[in-house]
XYZ file of C-alpha atoms in Angstrom:
547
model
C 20.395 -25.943 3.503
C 20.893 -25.867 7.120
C 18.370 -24.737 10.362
C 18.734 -22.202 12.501
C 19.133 -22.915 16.323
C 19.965 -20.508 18.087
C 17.373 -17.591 18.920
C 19.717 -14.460 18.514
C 20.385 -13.164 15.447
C 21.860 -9.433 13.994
C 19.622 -9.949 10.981
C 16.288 -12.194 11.061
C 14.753 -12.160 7.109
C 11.232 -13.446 6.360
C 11.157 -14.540 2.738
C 13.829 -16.599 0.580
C 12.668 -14.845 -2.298
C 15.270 -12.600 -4.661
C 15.193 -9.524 -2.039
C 15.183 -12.005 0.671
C 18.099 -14.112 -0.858
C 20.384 -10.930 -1.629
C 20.393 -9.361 1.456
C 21.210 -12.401 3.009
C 24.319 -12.729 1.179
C 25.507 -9.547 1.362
C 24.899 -9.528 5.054
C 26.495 -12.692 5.531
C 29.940 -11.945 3.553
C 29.817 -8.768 5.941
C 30.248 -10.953 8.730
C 26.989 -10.388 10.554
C 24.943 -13.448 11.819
C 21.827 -14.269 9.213
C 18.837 -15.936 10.011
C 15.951 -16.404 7.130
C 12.509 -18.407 7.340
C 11.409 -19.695 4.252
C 8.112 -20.791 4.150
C 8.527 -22.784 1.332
C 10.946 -25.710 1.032
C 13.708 -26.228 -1.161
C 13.583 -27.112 -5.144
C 15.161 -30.216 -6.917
C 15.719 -28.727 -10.387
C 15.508 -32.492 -11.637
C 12.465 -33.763 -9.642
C 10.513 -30.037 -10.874
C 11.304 -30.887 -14.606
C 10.144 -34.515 -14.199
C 6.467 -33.186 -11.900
C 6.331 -30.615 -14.891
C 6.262 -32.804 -17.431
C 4.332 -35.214 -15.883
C 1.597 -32.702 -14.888
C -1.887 -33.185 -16.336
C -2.737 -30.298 -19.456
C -6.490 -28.564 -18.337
C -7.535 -26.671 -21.037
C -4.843 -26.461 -22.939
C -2.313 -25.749 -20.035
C -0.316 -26.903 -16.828
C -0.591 -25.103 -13.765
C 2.649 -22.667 -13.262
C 2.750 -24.689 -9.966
C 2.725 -28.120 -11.193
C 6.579 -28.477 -10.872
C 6.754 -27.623 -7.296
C 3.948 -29.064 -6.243
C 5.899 -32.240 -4.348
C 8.162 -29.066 -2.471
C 5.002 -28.305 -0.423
C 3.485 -31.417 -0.323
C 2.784 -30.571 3.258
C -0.381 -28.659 1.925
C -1.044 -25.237 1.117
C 0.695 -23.351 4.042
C 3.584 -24.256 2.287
C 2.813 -24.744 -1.262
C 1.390 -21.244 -2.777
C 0.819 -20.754 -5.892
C -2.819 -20.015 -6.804
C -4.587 -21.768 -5.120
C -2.995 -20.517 -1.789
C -4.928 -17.013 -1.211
C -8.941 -16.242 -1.429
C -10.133 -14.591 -4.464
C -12.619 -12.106 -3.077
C -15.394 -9.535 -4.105
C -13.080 -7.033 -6.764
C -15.020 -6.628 -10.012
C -12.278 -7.652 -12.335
C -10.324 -10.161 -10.019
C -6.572 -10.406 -9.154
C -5.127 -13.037 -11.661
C -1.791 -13.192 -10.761
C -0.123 -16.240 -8.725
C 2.987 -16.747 -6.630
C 5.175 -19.323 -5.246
C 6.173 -20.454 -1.502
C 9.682 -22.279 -2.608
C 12.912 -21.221 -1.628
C 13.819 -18.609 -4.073
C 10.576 -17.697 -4.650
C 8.490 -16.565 -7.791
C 11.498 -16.073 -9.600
C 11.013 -20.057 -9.984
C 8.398 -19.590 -12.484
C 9.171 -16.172 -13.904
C 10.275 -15.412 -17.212
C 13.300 -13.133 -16.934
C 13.095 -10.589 -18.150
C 14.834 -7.300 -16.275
C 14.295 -3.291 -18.063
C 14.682 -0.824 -15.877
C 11.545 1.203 -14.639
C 12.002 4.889 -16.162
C 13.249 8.417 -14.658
C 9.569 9.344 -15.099
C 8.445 6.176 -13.177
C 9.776 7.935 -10.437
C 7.687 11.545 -10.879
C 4.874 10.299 -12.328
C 2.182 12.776 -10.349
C 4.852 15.354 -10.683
C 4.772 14.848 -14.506
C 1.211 13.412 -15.424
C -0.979 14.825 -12.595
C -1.794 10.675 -11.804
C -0.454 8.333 -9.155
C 2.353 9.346 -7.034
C 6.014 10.211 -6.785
C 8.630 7.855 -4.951
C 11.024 9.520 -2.648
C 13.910 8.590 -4.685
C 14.976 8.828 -8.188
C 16.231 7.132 -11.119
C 19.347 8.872 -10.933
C 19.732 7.354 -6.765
C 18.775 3.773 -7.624
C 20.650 3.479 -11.528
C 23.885 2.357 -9.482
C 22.318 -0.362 -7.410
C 20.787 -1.060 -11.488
C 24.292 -1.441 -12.202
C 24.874 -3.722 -9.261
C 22.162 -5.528 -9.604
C 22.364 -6.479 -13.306
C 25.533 -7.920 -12.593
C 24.633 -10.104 -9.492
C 21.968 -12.293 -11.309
C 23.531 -11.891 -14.914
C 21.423 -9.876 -16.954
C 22.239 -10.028 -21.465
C 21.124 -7.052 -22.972
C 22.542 -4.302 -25.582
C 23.816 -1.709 -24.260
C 23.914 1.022 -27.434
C 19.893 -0.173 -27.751
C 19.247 0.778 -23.961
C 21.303 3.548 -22.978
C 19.279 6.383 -22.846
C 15.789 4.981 -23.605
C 13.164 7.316 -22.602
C 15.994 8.822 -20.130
C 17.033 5.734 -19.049
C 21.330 6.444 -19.255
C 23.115 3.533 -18.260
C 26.778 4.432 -16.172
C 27.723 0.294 -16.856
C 27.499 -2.176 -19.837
C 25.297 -5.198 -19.176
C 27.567 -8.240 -18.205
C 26.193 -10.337 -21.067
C 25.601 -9.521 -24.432
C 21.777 -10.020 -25.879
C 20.262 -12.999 -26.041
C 19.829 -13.521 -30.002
C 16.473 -12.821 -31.575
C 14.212 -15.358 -32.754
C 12.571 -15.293 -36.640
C 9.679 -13.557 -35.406
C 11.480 -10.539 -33.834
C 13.634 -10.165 -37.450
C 10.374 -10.616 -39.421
C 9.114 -7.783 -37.263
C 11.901 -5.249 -37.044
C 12.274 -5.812 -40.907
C 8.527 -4.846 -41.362
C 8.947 -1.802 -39.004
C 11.571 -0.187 -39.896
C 11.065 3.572 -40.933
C 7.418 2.819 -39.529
C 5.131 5.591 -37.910
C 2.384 4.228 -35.943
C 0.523 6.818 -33.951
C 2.954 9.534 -34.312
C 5.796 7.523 -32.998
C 8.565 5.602 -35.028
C 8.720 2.409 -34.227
C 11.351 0.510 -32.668
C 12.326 -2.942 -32.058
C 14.674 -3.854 -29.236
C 16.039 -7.111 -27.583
C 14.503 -7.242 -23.862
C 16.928 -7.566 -21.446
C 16.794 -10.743 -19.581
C 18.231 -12.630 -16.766
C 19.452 -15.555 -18.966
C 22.739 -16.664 -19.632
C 24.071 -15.489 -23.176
C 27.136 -17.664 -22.447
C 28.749 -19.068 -19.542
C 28.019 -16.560 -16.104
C 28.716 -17.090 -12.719
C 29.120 -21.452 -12.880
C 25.659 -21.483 -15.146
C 25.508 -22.902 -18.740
C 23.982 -20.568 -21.630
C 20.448 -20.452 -22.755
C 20.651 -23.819 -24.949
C 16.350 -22.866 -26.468
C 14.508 -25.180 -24.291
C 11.290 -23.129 -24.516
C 10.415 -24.038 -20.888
C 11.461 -20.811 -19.303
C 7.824 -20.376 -17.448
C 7.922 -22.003 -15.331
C 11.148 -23.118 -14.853
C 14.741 -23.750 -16.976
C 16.033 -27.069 -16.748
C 19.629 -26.563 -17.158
C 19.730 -23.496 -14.963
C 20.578 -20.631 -17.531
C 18.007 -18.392 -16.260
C 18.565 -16.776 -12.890
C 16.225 -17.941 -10.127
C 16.858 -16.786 -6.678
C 18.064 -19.836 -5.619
C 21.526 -18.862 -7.110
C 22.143 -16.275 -4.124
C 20.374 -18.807 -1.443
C 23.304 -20.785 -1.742
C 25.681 -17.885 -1.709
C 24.374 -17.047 1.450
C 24.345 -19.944 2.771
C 28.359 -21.061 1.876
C 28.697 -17.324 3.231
C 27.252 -18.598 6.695
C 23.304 -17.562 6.521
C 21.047 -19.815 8.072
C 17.785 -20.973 6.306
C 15.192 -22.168 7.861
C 12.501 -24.004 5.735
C 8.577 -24.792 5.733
C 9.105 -21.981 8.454
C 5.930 -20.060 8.333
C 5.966 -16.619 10.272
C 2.894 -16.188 12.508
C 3.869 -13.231 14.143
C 5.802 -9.624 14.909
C 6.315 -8.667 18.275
C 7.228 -5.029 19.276
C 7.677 -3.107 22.344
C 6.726 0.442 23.402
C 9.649 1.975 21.242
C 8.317 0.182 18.640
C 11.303 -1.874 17.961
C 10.507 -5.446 16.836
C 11.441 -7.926 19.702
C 10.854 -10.559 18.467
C 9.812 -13.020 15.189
C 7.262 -15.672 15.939
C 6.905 -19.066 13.731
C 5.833 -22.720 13.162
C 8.677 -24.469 11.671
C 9.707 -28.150 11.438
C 10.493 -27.918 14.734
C 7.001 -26.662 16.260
C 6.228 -22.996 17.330
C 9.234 -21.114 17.468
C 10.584 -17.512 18.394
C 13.879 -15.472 17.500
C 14.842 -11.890 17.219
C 17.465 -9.723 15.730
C 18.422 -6.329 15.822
C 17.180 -5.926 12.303
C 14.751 -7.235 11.191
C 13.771 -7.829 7.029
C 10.384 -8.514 5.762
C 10.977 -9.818 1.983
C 7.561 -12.086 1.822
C 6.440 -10.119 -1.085
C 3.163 -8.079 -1.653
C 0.844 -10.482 -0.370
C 2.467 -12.274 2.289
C 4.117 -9.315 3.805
C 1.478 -6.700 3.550
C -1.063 -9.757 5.408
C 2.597 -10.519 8.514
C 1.924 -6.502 9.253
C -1.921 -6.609 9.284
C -1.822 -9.911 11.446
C 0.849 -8.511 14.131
C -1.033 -5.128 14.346
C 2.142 -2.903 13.125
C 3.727 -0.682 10.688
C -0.078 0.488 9.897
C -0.451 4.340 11.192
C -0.772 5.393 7.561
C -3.224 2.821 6.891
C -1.882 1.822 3.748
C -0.793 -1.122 4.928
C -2.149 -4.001 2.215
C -3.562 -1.048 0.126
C -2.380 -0.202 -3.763
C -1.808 -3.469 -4.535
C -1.047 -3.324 -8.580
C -0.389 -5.862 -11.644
C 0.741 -5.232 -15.174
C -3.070 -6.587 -16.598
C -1.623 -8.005 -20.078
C -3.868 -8.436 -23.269
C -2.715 -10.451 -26.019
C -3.239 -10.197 -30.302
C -2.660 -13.631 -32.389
C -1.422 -12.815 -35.855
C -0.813 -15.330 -38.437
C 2.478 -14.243 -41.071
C 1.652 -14.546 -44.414
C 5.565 -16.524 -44.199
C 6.930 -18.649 -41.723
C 8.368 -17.144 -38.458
C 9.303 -20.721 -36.702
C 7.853 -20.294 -33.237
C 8.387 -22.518 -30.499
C 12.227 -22.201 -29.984
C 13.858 -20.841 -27.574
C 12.695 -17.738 -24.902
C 8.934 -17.443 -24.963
C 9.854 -13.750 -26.027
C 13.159 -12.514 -26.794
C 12.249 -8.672 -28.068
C 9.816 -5.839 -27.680
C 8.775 -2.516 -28.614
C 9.774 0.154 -26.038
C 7.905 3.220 -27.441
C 4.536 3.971 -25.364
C 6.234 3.126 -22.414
C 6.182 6.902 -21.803
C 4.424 10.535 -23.225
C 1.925 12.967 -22.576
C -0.600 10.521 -22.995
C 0.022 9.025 -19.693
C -2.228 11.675 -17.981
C -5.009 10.543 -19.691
C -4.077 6.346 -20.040
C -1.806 4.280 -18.928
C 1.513 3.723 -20.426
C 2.233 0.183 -21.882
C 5.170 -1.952 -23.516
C 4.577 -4.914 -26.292
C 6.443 -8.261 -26.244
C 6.792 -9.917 -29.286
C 5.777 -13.505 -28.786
C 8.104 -16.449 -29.447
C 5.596 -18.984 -28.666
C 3.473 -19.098 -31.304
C -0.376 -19.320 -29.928
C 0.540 -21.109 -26.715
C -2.156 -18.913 -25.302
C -4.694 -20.793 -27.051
C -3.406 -24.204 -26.615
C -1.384 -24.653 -29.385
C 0.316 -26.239 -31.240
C -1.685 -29.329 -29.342
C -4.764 -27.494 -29.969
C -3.929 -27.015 -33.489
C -2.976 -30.825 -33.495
C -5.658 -32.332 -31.847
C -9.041 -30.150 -33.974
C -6.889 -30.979 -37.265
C -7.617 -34.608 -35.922
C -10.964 -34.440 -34.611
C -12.268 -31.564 -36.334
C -11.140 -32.160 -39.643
C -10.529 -35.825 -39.544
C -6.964 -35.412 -41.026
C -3.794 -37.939 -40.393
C -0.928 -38.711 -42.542
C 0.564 -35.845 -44.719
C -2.332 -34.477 -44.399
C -2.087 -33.855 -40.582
C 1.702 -32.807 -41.181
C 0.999 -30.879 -43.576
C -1.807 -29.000 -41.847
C 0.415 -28.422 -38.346
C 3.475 -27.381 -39.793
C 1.602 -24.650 -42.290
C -0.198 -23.446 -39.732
C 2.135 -23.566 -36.250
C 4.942 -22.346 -37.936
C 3.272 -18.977 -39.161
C 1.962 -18.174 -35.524
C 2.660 -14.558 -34.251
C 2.386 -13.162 -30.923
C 2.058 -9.431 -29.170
C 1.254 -9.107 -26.129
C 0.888 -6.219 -23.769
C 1.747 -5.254 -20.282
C 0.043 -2.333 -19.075
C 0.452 0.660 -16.272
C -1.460 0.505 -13.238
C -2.238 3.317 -10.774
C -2.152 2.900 -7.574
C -5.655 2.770 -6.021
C -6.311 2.083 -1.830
C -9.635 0.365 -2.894
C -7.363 -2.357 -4.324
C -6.112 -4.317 -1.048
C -5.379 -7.018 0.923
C -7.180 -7.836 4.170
C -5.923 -10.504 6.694
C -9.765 -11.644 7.184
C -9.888 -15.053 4.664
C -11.013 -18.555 6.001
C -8.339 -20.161 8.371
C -5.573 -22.302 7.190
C -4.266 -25.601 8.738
C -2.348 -23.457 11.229
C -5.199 -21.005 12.494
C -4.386 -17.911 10.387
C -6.611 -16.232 8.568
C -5.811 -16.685 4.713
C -5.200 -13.110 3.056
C -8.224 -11.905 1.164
C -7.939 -9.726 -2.015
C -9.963 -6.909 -3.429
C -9.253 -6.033 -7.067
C -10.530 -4.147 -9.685
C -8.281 -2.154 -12.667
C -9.459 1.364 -13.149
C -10.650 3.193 -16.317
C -6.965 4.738 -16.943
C -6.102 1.581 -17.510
C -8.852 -0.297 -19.255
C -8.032 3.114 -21.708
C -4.240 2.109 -22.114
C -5.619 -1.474 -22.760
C -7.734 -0.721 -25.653
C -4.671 1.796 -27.283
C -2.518 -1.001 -27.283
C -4.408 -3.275 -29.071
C -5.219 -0.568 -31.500
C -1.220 -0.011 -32.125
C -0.665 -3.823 -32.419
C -3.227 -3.883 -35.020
C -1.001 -1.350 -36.810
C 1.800 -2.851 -36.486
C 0.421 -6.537 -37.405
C -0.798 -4.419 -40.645
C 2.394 -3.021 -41.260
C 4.295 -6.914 -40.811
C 1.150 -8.179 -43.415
C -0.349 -10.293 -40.755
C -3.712 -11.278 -40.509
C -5.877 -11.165 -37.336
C -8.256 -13.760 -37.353
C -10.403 -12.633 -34.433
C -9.437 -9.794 -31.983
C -8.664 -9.575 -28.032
C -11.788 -9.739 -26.227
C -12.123 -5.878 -25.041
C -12.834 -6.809 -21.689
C -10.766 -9.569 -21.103
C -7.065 -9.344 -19.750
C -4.641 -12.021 -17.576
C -2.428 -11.170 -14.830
C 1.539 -10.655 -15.531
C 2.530 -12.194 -12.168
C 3.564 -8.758 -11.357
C 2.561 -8.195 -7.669
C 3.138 -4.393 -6.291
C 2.437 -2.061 -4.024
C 0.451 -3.229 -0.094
C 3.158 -1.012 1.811
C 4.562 1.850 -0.171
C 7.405 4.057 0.027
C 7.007 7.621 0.545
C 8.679 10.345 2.589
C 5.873 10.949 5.390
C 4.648 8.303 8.483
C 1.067 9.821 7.203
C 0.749 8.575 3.590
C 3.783 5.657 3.718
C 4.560 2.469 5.340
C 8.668 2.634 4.948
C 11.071 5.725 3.843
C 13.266 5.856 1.243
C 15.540 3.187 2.466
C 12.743 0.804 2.606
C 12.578 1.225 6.582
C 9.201 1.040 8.026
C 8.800 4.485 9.314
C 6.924 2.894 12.827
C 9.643 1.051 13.560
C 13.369 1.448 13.768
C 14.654 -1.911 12.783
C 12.439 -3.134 10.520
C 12.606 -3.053 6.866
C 10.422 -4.116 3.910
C 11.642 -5.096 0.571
C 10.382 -6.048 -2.894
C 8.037 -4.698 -4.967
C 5.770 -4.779 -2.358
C 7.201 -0.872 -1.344
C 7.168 0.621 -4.844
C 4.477 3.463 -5.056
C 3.717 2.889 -9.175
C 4.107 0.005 -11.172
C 5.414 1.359 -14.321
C 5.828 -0.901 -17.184
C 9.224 -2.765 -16.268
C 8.885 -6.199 -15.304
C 9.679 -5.465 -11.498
C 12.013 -8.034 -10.712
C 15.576 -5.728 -11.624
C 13.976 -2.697 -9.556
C 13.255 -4.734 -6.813
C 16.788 -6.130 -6.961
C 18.332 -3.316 -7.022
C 16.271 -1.701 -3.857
C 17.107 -4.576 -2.083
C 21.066 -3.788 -2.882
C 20.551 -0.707 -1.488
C 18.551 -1.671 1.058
C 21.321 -4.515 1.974
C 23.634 -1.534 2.240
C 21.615 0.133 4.395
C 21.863 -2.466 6.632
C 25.171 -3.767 6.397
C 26.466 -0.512 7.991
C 23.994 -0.264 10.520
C 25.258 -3.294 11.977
C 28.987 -2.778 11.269
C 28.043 0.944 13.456
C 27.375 -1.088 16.111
């Protein structure tokens, strides 16, 4: 990728990320000249796969980091990942991690891409809880469309049209990605199931992996590596539309770290202050993008004094807290190849019950019990444990790993201003205070929590598994989801940016990502941020064409 060097710019974008990445390339193709700093560096698919599998197991698991960690070898400035921001006093702690790599946390997400609802969008209007966004399903299910077909999404469309509202105007580009054992073992025990009122239904998730050649990329070929990364390049990562952007003339900047907004009286941003490879650096641009994510943007704003009149700048900061049942099928279900998850039960991702608790969707695991360990855990106690070896070991692995189920849950947040991020943490190796993070996960969801594992004991019951020991009711992870720190809304008062993802302070600057959406939902946010970015990228495109 090439640096920037020159210090005027019609669009200046903070963040190589997939927001980051597709505005850049639209902007570019338009003509306009694109500037982004990266504060990451870029990947070598290769050199990731080899650090991955090289990468020391601690308890059972590598870091989600350990295959970038030579990218930001610089130190943690540059690197991310968790061990990049404080965790700080919330009772329940924030859990999730991200990356600083070009293309960001798409490099160690898992794919998947539904849509967030049409009652997503009015969910205080509905359910008396949370808030409504200023726009609707029915103004962002084009830039769906659009977006679905920029990073290749397989789905099926006569499953998804129409799910809990959801109508689809295009087909996906691919068709599904094919279901593993344990999602037919499932569906077959399901079908013409009731399970708390509500028939049950099994559906492929749609996902950002190839389903057969898209867009110069290879198809899925089951590598089972998809977190953190694919190493043939079948699932989309933002670094797909990086290059786009760059043959298309954008200018990347890496290990570029933004230090700084400047604005004058009007409130138009002057100027974008940096450290970059080059030393301490300023540019400017009539437009300016922040597409840093939740964290990193939210902590720019608080650190340049701006954008902050509502103060709910760095506030509502949401996850999807996940809790996951182990089953184990009476009959084999032959984990362990291909997706970690392929399919996933839609149902109670919406209904009355969402005034009361939170709204959640299952995925039905294709990993086995990687959660615990296994099948290395399962290898290594039949070892020393049981002190088996020869057939006997085989014997005991294969009977057990290959009747391993997984459900797992992702569940609704509201948002809350108690949960936040504050630009106050210890200093880094540049001066800046490191972001600090107060979490906790409210009742309403701690309530959809505990439903969900009741259902998934239903439905393990109605597939004839057996539960050997249940979710710890307090316990939960983090989905790598992170929302909210500068939400959309229609007023100055209660909102950072409007409905076009402008900050309402200041004329030519815009936020992008999840970190503007005002509810989380249950979708996997990656798709909805896409597609606000698209029509953010619009947005902007004519601005500067208006010239």
């Amino acid at each position: 990728m090439t640096d920037g060097s020159e210090d005027r710019y019609d669009l200046v974008i903070v963040g190589a990320g997939i927001a980051g990445a597709l505005i850049a390339h639209r902007a570019a193709k338009s003509r306009a000249r694109v500037l982004v700093l990266e504060a990451g560096a870029e990947v070598d698919r290769a050199q990731a796969v080899s650090s991955y599998a090289a990468a020391p197991i601690s308890k059972g698991f590598k870091s989600l980091g350990a295959a970038y960690t030579a990218a930001g070898a610089e130190g943690p400035e540059h690197a991310g990942g968790g061990g990049y921001y404080v965790q700080t006093p919330g009772h329940d702690g924030f859990k999730s991690t991200y990356e600083r790599v070009l293309g960001g946390s798409t490099w160690h997400w898992l794919g998947h891409t539904p849509r967030l609802l049409p009652s997503d969008f009015r969910l205080h209007s509905m359910y008396g809880v949370g808030a409504d966004w200023p726009i609707t399903y029915d103004d962002l299910e084009p830039w769906y469309c659009q977006a679905e077909h920029e990073i290749g999404v397989a789905g099926d469309d006569a499953e998804w049209d129409g799910v809990h509202g959801a109508f689809r105007s295009k087909k996906f580009p691919l068709s599904k990605i094919w279901p593993s054992v344990a999602d037919l073992h499932v569906t077959q025990a399901l079908r013409d199931v009731d399970i708390a009122g509500q028939r049950i239904r099994v559906l492929s998730t749609p996902s950002a992996r190839n389903s057969a050649p898209y867009d110069g990329r290879p198809p899925c070929a089951g590598n089972s590596t998809c977190v953190p990364l694919c190493p043939i390049g079948a699932k989309y990562d933002a670094s797909v539309h990086v290059r786009k952007a760059s043959k298309a003339g954008a200018r990347f900047v890496q290990r570029a770290v933004v230090t700084r907004l400047i604005a004058d009286a009007s409130g138009t941003i002057t100027s974008v202050e940096y450290n970059g490879p080059e030393g301490k650096r300023s540019v400017s641009g009539t437009v300016v993008v922040l597409a840093a994510h939740a964290i990193e943007s939210a902590r720019l704003l608080l650190l340049s004094g701006l954008a902050n009149r509502s103060d709910q700048v760095g506030r509502n900061l949401m996850d999807h807290p996940q809790r996951t049942m182990l089953g184990m099928a009476r009959e084999p279900v032959y984990p362990f190849r291909g997706p970690p998850a392929t399919s996933g039960i839609e149902t109670f991702r919406d209904g009355a019950f969402r005034s009361t608790h939170a709204a959640f969707r299952f995925s039905i695991g294709n990993d086995g019990w990687s959660k615990t360990g296994s099948p290395l855990a399962d290898l290594r106690d039949a070892v020393l444990k049981d002190g088996l070896f020869g057939e006997d070991l085989i014997a005991r692995v294969r009977e057990r790993t290959t009747r391993q189920l997984r459900i797992s849950c992702s569940t609704e947040m509201l948002p809350s201003p108690d949960n936040r991020i504050t630009a106050d943490g210890p200093a880094d190796s540049l001066g800046l205070p490191r972001p600090r993070l107060t979490f906790s996960v409210q009742q309403y969801t701690w309530d959809g929590l505990a439903r969900a594992m009741e259902v998934a004991g239903h439905i393990y019951a109605a597939a004839g598994a057996d539960v050997p020991e249940p979710p710890d009711p307090k316990g939960f992870s983090g989905a790598g989801h992170i929302m909210g720190t500068c939400r959309m809304g229609d007023t100055a008062t209660t909102s950072v940016v409007d409905a076009s993802s402008r900050c309402h302070d200041h004329p030519n600057l815009y936020v992008v990502g999840a970190t503007t959406f005002p509810t989380s939902g249950t979708a996997n946010p990656t798709l909805t941020a896409a597609a606000l970015a698209l029509r953010t990228a619009a947005t902007i495109v004519e601005r500067l064409a208006s010239r």
